[in-house]
C-alpha atoms as a printed R data frame, in Angstrom:
    type eleno elety resid chain resno        x       y       z
1   ATOM     1    CA   MET     A     1 -101.679  55.619 -13.828
2   ATOM     2    CA   ILE     A     2 -102.439  56.374 -10.196
3   ATOM     3    CA   ASN     A     3 -104.565  59.459  -9.541
4   ATOM     4    CA   ILE     A     4 -102.778  61.212  -6.667
5   ATOM     5    CA   ARG     A     5 -105.772  63.340  -5.695
6   ATOM     6    CA   GLU     A     6 -108.058  60.310  -5.397
7   ATOM     7    CA   VAL     A     7 -105.493  58.371  -3.359
8   ATOM     8    CA   LEU     A     8 -104.888  61.243  -0.947
9   ATOM     9    CA   LEU     A     9 -108.618  61.836  -0.532
10  ATOM    10    CA   LEU     A    10 -109.003  58.152   0.334
11  ATOM    11    CA   ILE     A    11 -106.188  58.482   2.879
12  ATOM    12    CA   LEU     A    12 -107.889  61.382   4.623
13  ATOM    13    CA   LEU     A    13 -111.167  59.454   4.812
14  ATOM    14    CA   LEU     A    14 -109.705  56.189   6.113
15  ATOM    15    CA   TYR     A    15 -107.213  57.298   8.707
16  ATOM    16    CA   GLY     A    16 -108.264  58.187  12.244
17  ATOM    17    CA   THR     A    17 -107.351  60.970  14.628
18  ATOM    18    CA   THR     A    18 -104.869  59.488  17.089
19  ATOM    19    CA   LEU     A    19 -102.351  61.955  18.566
20  ATOM    20    CA   SER     A    20  -98.860  61.223  19.863
21  ATOM    21    CA   TYR     A    21  -96.904  62.925  22.628
22  ATOM    22    CA   SER     A    22  -93.209  63.623  23.160
23  ATOM    23    CA   SER     A    23  -90.490  65.786  24.653
24  ATOM    24    CA   ASP     A    24  -88.201  68.112  22.698
25  ATOM    25    CA   SER     A    25  -84.565  67.315  23.399
26  ATOM    26    CA   HIS     A    26  -82.813  64.807  21.121
27  ATOM    27    CA   TRP     A    27  -83.384  64.296  17.428
28  ATOM    28    CA   CYS     A    28  -83.234  61.317  15.087
29  ATOM    29    CA   SER     A    29  -83.515  61.854  11.323
30  ATOM    30    CA   GLU     A    30  -83.166  58.361   9.800
31  ATOM    31    CA   PRO     A    31  -85.801  57.805   7.073
32  ATOM    32    CA   MET     A    32  -87.878  54.635   6.846
33  ATOM    33    CA   VAL     A    33  -89.313  53.266   3.607
34  ATOM    34    CA   ILE     A    34  -92.863  51.877   3.823
35  ATOM    35    CA   LYS     A    35  -93.556  49.724   0.753
36  ATOM    36    CA   ASN     A    36  -97.168  48.818   1.507
37  ATOM    37    CA   GLY     A    37  -98.608  52.243   2.281
38  ATOM    38    CA   LEU     A    38  -98.675  55.086   4.766
39  ATOM    39    CA   ASN     A    39  -97.553  53.864   8.192
40  ATOM    40    CA   ASN     A    40  -99.427  56.494  10.196
41  ATOM    41    CA   ASN     A    41 -102.793  56.927  11.858
42  ATOM    42    CA   THR     A    42 -103.406  60.624  11.210
43  ATOM    43    CA   VAL     A    43 -102.806  62.967   8.276
44  ATOM    44    CA   TYR     A    44 -103.056  66.603   9.378
45  ATOM    45    CA   ASN     A    45 -102.148  68.452   6.201
46  ATOM    46    CA   LEU     A    46 -100.906  68.119   2.623
47  ATOM    47    CA   CYS     A    47  -98.250  70.169   0.838
48  ATOM    48    CA   HIS     A    48  -97.445  70.042  -2.869
49  ATOM    49    CA   GLY     A    49  -93.659  70.400  -2.974
50  ATOM    50    CA   LYS     A    50  -91.634  72.188  -5.623
51  ATOM    51    CA   ASP     A    51  -90.123  68.799  -6.484
52  ATOM    52    CA   GLY     A    52  -93.538  67.544  -7.633
53  ATOM    53    CA   PHE     A    53  -94.077  65.219  -4.669
54  ATOM    54    CA   ILE     A    54  -96.950  65.335  -2.204
55  ATOM    55    CA   TRP     A    55  -95.685  65.877   1.360
56  ATOM    56    CA   LEU     A    56  -97.921  64.899   4.267
57  ATOM    57    CA   SER     A    57  -97.926  66.135   7.870
58  ATOM    58    CA   THR     A    58  -98.689  63.130  10.066
59  ATOM    59    CA   ASP     A    59  -98.748  61.980  13.666
60  ATOM    60    CA   ARG     A    60  -95.318  60.396  13.144
61  ATOM    61    CA   GLY     A    61  -93.540  63.242  11.353
62  ATOM    62    CA   ILE     A    62  -93.433  63.746   7.573
63  ATOM    63    CA   SER     A    63  -94.280  61.420   4.680
64  ATOM    64    CA   ARG     A    64  -93.630  61.790   0.948
65  ATOM    65    CA   TYR     A    65  -95.869  60.371  -1.769
66  ATOM    66    CA   ASP     A    66  -94.577  60.061  -5.345
67  ATOM    67    CA   GLY     A    67  -97.710  58.574  -6.918
68  ATOM    68    CA   PHE     A    68  -96.631  54.965  -6.332
69  ATOM    69    CA   ARG     A    69  -95.436  54.606  -2.749
70  ATOM    70    CA   PHE     A    70  -94.953  56.427   0.524
71  ATOM    71    CA   ARG     A    71  -91.646  57.210   2.177
72  ATOM    72    CA   ASP     A    72  -91.838  58.045   5.876
73  ATOM    73    CA   TYR     A    73  -89.499  60.352   7.784
74  ATOM    74    CA   PRO     A    74  -90.326  59.796  11.473
75  ATOM    75    CA   LEU     A    75  -89.544  62.678  13.791
76  ATOM    76    CA   ILE     A    76  -88.258  60.921  16.904
77  ATOM    77    CA   LEU     A    77  -87.530  62.708  20.161
78  ATOM    78    CA   LYS     A    78  -86.307  61.479  23.528
79  ATOM    79    CA   VAL     A    79  -85.456  63.068  26.854
80  ATOM    80    CA   ASP     A    80  -82.060  61.349  27.204
81  ATOM    81    CA   SER     A    81  -80.070  58.384  25.898
82  ATOM    82    CA   LEU     A    82  -81.837  55.990  28.282
83  ATOM    83    CA   SER     A    83  -85.406  57.020  27.564
84  ATOM    84    CA   ILE     A    84  -87.757  55.446  25.036
85  ATOM    85    CA   PRO     A    85  -87.872  57.373  21.710
86  ATOM    86    CA   LEU     A    86  -91.254  58.927  20.957
87  ATOM    87    CA   THR     A    87  -92.569  60.218  17.650
88  ATOM    88    CA   GLN     A    88  -93.722  63.824  17.269
89  ATOM    89    CA   ALA     A    89  -96.787  64.848  15.280
90  ATOM    90    CA   VAL     A    90  -96.378  67.505  12.566
91  ATOM    91    CA   VAL     A    91  -99.425  69.734  11.986
92  ATOM    92    CA   PHE     A    92  -98.422  71.491   8.758
93  ATOM    93    CA   LEU     A    93  -95.475  72.206   6.461
94  ATOM    94    CA   LYS     A    94  -94.260  75.300   4.627
95  ATOM    95    CA   GLU     A    95  -91.596  75.093   1.928
96  ATOM    96    CA   THR     A    96  -89.203  78.035   1.534
97  ATOM    97    CA   SER     A    97  -87.215  79.276  -1.453
98  ATOM    98    CA   ASP     A    98  -84.073  77.460  -0.255
99  ATOM    99    CA   GLY     A    99  -85.858  74.105  -0.414
100 ATOM   100    CA   LEU     A   100  -86.261  73.591   3.333
101 ATOM   101    CA   PHE     A   101  -89.535  72.580   4.923
102 ATOM   102    CA   TYR     A   102  -90.535  74.388   8.117
103 ATOM   103    CA   ALA     A   103  -92.781  72.152  10.220
104 ATOM   104    CA   GLN     A   104  -95.149  73.146  13.030
105 ATOM   105    CA   LEU     A   105  -95.346  70.497  15.751
106 ATOM   106    CA   CYS     A   106  -98.646  69.421  17.269
107 ATOM   107    CA   GLN     A   107  -97.562  69.833  20.884
108 ATOM   108    CA   GLY     A   108  -95.863  73.171  20.161
109 ATOM   109    CA   GLY     A   109  -92.481  73.784  18.561
110 ATOM   110    CA   ILE     A   110  -90.927  74.116  15.133
111 ATOM   111    CA   VAL     A   111  -88.338  72.135  13.173
112 ATOM   112    CA   CYS     A   112  -86.847  72.180   9.668
113 ATOM   113    CA   PHE     A   113  -86.519  69.291   7.252
114 ATOM   114    CA   ASP     A   114  -83.923  69.072   4.456
115 ATOM   115    CA   LYS     A   115  -85.548  66.941   1.741
116 ATOM   116    CA   GLU     A   116  -82.287  66.618  -0.225
117 ATOM   117    CA   LYS     A   117  -80.290  65.217   2.720
118 ATOM   118    CA   GLU     A   118  -83.422  63.622   4.212
119 ATOM   119    CA   LYS     A   119  -82.829  64.847   7.736
120 ATOM   120    CA   TYR     A   120  -84.370  67.123  10.349
121 ATOM   121    CA   LEU     A   121  -82.654  70.305  11.511
122 ATOM   122    CA   PRO     A   122  -83.433  71.460  15.076
123 ATOM   123    CA   PHE     A   123  -84.055  75.095  16.021
124 ATOM   124    CA   CYS     A   124  -81.634  76.838  18.396
125 ATOM   125    CA   PHE     A   125  -82.676  80.219  19.804
126 ATOM   126    CA   ASP     A   126  -80.294  83.067  20.601
127 ATOM   127    CA   ARG     A   127  -81.620  83.295  24.169
128 ATOM   128    CA   PRO     A   128  -83.428  81.076  26.682
129 ATOM   129    CA   PHE     A   129  -86.649  80.135  24.928
130 ATOM   130    CA   LYS     A   130  -88.686  76.957  25.156
131 ATOM   131    CA   LEU     A   131  -89.276  75.241  21.848
132 ATOM   132    CA   ARG     A   132  -92.830  74.370  22.826
133 ATOM   133    CA   ASP     A   133  -93.644  78.061  23.254
134 ATOM   134    CA   VAL     A   134  -93.831  78.275  19.440
135 ATOM   135    CA   LEU     A   135  -97.509  77.719  18.589
136 ATOM   136    CA   ASP     A   136  -97.637  78.810  14.942
137 ATOM   137    CA   PHE     A   137  -95.537  80.522  12.266
138 ATOM   138    CA   CYS     A   138  -95.720  82.101   8.840
139 ATOM   139    CA   TRP     A   139  -93.425  83.580   6.232
140 ATOM   140    CA   ASN     A   140  -94.282  86.997   4.846
141 ATOM   141    CA   ASP     A   141  -92.167  88.952   2.355
142 ATOM   142    CA   GLY     A   142  -89.135  86.799   3.179
143 ATOM   143    CA   VAL     A   143  -89.441  87.260   6.938
144 ATOM   144    CA   LEU     A   144  -90.294  84.533   9.470
145 ATOM   145    CA   TYR     A   145  -92.845  85.432  12.144
146 ATOM   146    CA   LEU     A   146  -93.373  83.206  15.179
147 ATOM   147    CA   ALA     A   147  -96.605  83.034  17.145
148 ATOM   148    CA   THR     A   148  -95.635  82.069  20.691
149 ATOM   149    CA   SER     A   149  -97.047  81.927  24.189
150 ATOM   150    CA   ARG     A   150  -94.945  85.056  24.870
151 ATOM   151    CA   GLY     A   151  -96.250  87.071  21.942
152 ATOM   152    CA   LEU     A   152  -95.652  87.579  18.217
153 ATOM   153    CA   PHE     A   153  -91.956  87.765  17.281
154 ATOM   154    CA   ARG     A   154  -90.046  88.604  14.143
155 ATOM   155    CA   ALA     A   155  -87.230  86.078  13.668
156 ATOM   156    CA   GLU     A   156  -84.032  85.893  11.652
157 ATOM   157    CA   VAL     A   157  -82.914  82.364  10.785
158 ATOM   158    CA   VAL     A   158  -79.557  81.089   9.514
159 ATOM   159    CA   ARG     A   159  -78.529  77.523   8.776
160 ATOM   160    CA   LYS     A   160  -75.334  76.624  10.630
161 ATOM   161    CA   GLY     A   161  -73.135  73.613  11.293
162 ATOM   162    CA   GLY     A   162  -71.528  72.471  14.529
163 ATOM   163    CA   ASP     A   163  -69.901  69.524  16.275
164 ATOM   164    CA   LYS     A   164  -73.303  67.905  16.788
165 ATOM   165    CA   GLY     A   165  -74.482  68.520  13.216
166 ATOM   166    CA   GLU     A   166  -76.424  71.168  11.332
167 ATOM   167    CA   PHE     A   167  -79.095  73.290  12.951
168 ATOM   168    CA   ILE     A   168  -81.187  76.420  12.389
169 ATOM   169    CA   SER     A   169  -79.981  79.409  14.405
170 ATOM   170    CA   CYS     A   170  -82.943  81.651  15.269
171 ATOM   171    CA   THR     A   171  -82.536  85.244  16.487
172 ATOM   172    CA   LEU     A   172  -85.720  86.676  17.959
173 ATOM   173    CA   GLY     A   173  -86.661  90.331  18.071
174 ATOM   174    CA   VAL     A   174  -85.965  92.046  21.386
175 ATOM   175    CA   GLU     A   175  -89.626  92.815  22.081
176 ATOM   176    CA   PRO     A   176  -92.779  91.071  20.848
177 ATOM   177    CA   LEU     A   177  -94.633  92.819  18.045
178 ATOM   178    CA   VAL     A   178  -97.914  91.796  19.682
179 ATOM   179    CA   LYS     A   179  -98.124  90.907  23.371
180 ATOM   180    CA   GLY     A   180 -100.092  88.008  24.843
181 ATOM   181    CA   LYS     A   181 -100.421  84.337  23.980
182 ATOM   182    CA   VAL     A   182 -100.582  84.240  20.179
183 ATOM   183    CA   THR     A   183 -102.107  80.921  19.155
184 ATOM   184    CA   SER     A   184 -102.749  81.425  15.432
185 ATOM   185    CA   LEU     A   185 -101.157  83.519  12.703
186 ATOM   186    CA   CYS     A   186 -101.599  84.207   8.984
187 ATOM   187    CA   ALA     A   187 -100.359  86.821   6.515
188 ATOM   188    CA   GLY     A   188 -101.923  88.769   3.652
189 ATOM   189    CA   GLY     A   189  -99.927  91.000   1.341
190 ATOM   190    CA   LYS     A   190  -96.520  92.342   2.323
191 ATOM   191    CA   THR     A   191  -97.611  94.316   5.376
192 ATOM   192    CA   ASN     A   192 -100.603  92.534   6.920
193 ATOM   193    CA   LEU     A   193 -100.447  89.988   9.725
194 ATOM   194    CA   TYR     A   194 -103.535  88.586  11.435
195 ATOM   195    CA   VAL     A   195 -103.192  86.989  14.864
196 ATOM   196    CA   SER     A   196 -105.351  85.337  17.483
197 ATOM   197    CA   VAL     A   197 -104.412  86.433  21.015
198 ATOM   198    CA   ASP     A   198 -105.418  84.496  24.119
199 ATOM   199    CA   ARG     A   199 -107.832  82.505  21.891
200 ATOM   200    CA   LYS     A   200 -110.297  85.401  22.044
201 ATOM   201    CA   LYS     A   201 -109.050  88.497  20.236
202 ATOM   202    CA   VAL     A   202 -108.413  88.720  16.498
203 ATOM   203    CA   LEU     A   203 -105.879  91.487  15.813
204 ATOM   204    CA   HIS     A   204 -104.331  93.063  12.740
205 ATOM   205    CA   TYR     A   205 -100.647  94.018  12.764
206 ATOM   206    CA   ASN     A   206  -99.194  96.277  10.071
207 ATOM   207    CA   THR     A   207  -95.506  95.474   9.567
208 ATOM   208    CA   ALA     A   208  -94.865  98.866   7.918
209 ATOM   209    CA   THR     A   209  -96.495 101.153  10.488
210 ATOM   210    CA   LYS     A   210  -96.112  98.686  13.406
211 ATOM   211    CA   LYS     A   211  -99.655  99.456  14.494
212 ATOM   212    CA   VAL     A   212 -101.937  96.923  16.173
213 ATOM   213    CA   SER     A   213 -105.713  97.122  15.776
214 ATOM   214    CA   LEU     A   214 -108.529  94.976  17.133
215 ATOM   215    CA   ILE     A   215 -110.729  93.326  14.490
216 ATOM   216    CA   LYS     A   216 -113.122  91.504  16.791
217 ATOM   217    CA   GLU     A   217 -113.298  89.585  20.055
218 ATOM   218    CA   TYR     A   218 -114.988  86.180  20.398
219 ATOM   219    CA   ASP     A   219 -115.566  83.637  23.150
220 ATOM   220    CA   VAL     A   220 -113.063  81.191  21.611
221 ATOM   221    CA   VAL     A   221 -110.941  81.540  18.459
222 ATOM   222    CA   ASN     A   222 -109.512  78.256  17.240
223 ATOM   223    CA   ARG     A   223 -107.723  79.104  13.974
224 ATOM   224    CA   LEU     A   224 -107.210  81.846  11.366
225 ATOM   225    CA   PHE     A   225 -106.954  81.386   7.602
226 ATOM   226    CA   LEU     A   226 -106.591  83.829   4.714
227 ATOM   227    CA   GLN     A   227 -108.040  82.620   1.424
228 ATOM   228    CA   ASN     A   228 -108.791  84.631  -1.738
229 ATOM   229    CA   GLY     A   229 -108.448  87.900   0.129
230 ATOM   230    CA   TYR     A   230 -110.834  86.905   2.908
231 ATOM   231    CA   LEU     A   231 -109.909  86.285   6.533
232 ATOM   232    CA   TRP     A   232 -111.579  83.129   7.848
233 ATOM   233    CA   ILE     A   233 -111.997  82.854  11.610
234 ATOM   234    CA   CYS     A   234 -112.585  79.353  13.004
235 ATOM   235    CA   ARG     A   235 -114.199  79.501  16.435
236 ATOM   236    CA   LEU     A   236 -116.166  77.359  18.865
């Protein structure tokens, strides 16, 4: 029997770090089966799904591994019907209670993936808002928070259908909870959010009291992680 952990570790060691670039206008959700292995150059993250499969964030979208083969779901974007389709890199995935995957895009942006219907669902905001302004996200106590170049926003999302297909309707809070360019975000407990602002300041936001406090300021903050009750700050 194939050892999934050993195979995935081998994948991470063998594949390089090539990035891909794209625009964010039109979507294509047709899956592609790869019988001979993972058809990507870069694996950014792994997610163990509730269905028992291993889901991979790659430079071509999302891939699923069942212990025997990979199934690729390329995320293809194009500016218009005449342009050449380009694949979009997915940095990480987060599965929600309704079975949807929320995916953070490498060049900024967010998209959902329905693993049952095997298709991507685009985000539509309730007001003019560039998709690429979304730099990170997290779920905390059933609420979606978006880290954007305009600040930290609380968001309400609803799955809807229309003439052009299903999409995720996103209603943003009127004012940002934290101002500035929020580049990284993580949550701890029901009331604690930790954000990186302008790649220098690490702030704490309490969702209950709505108070913002400075933890520390660095030259460059790259990423925030919360593990086993500790806040890990990745910096240059």
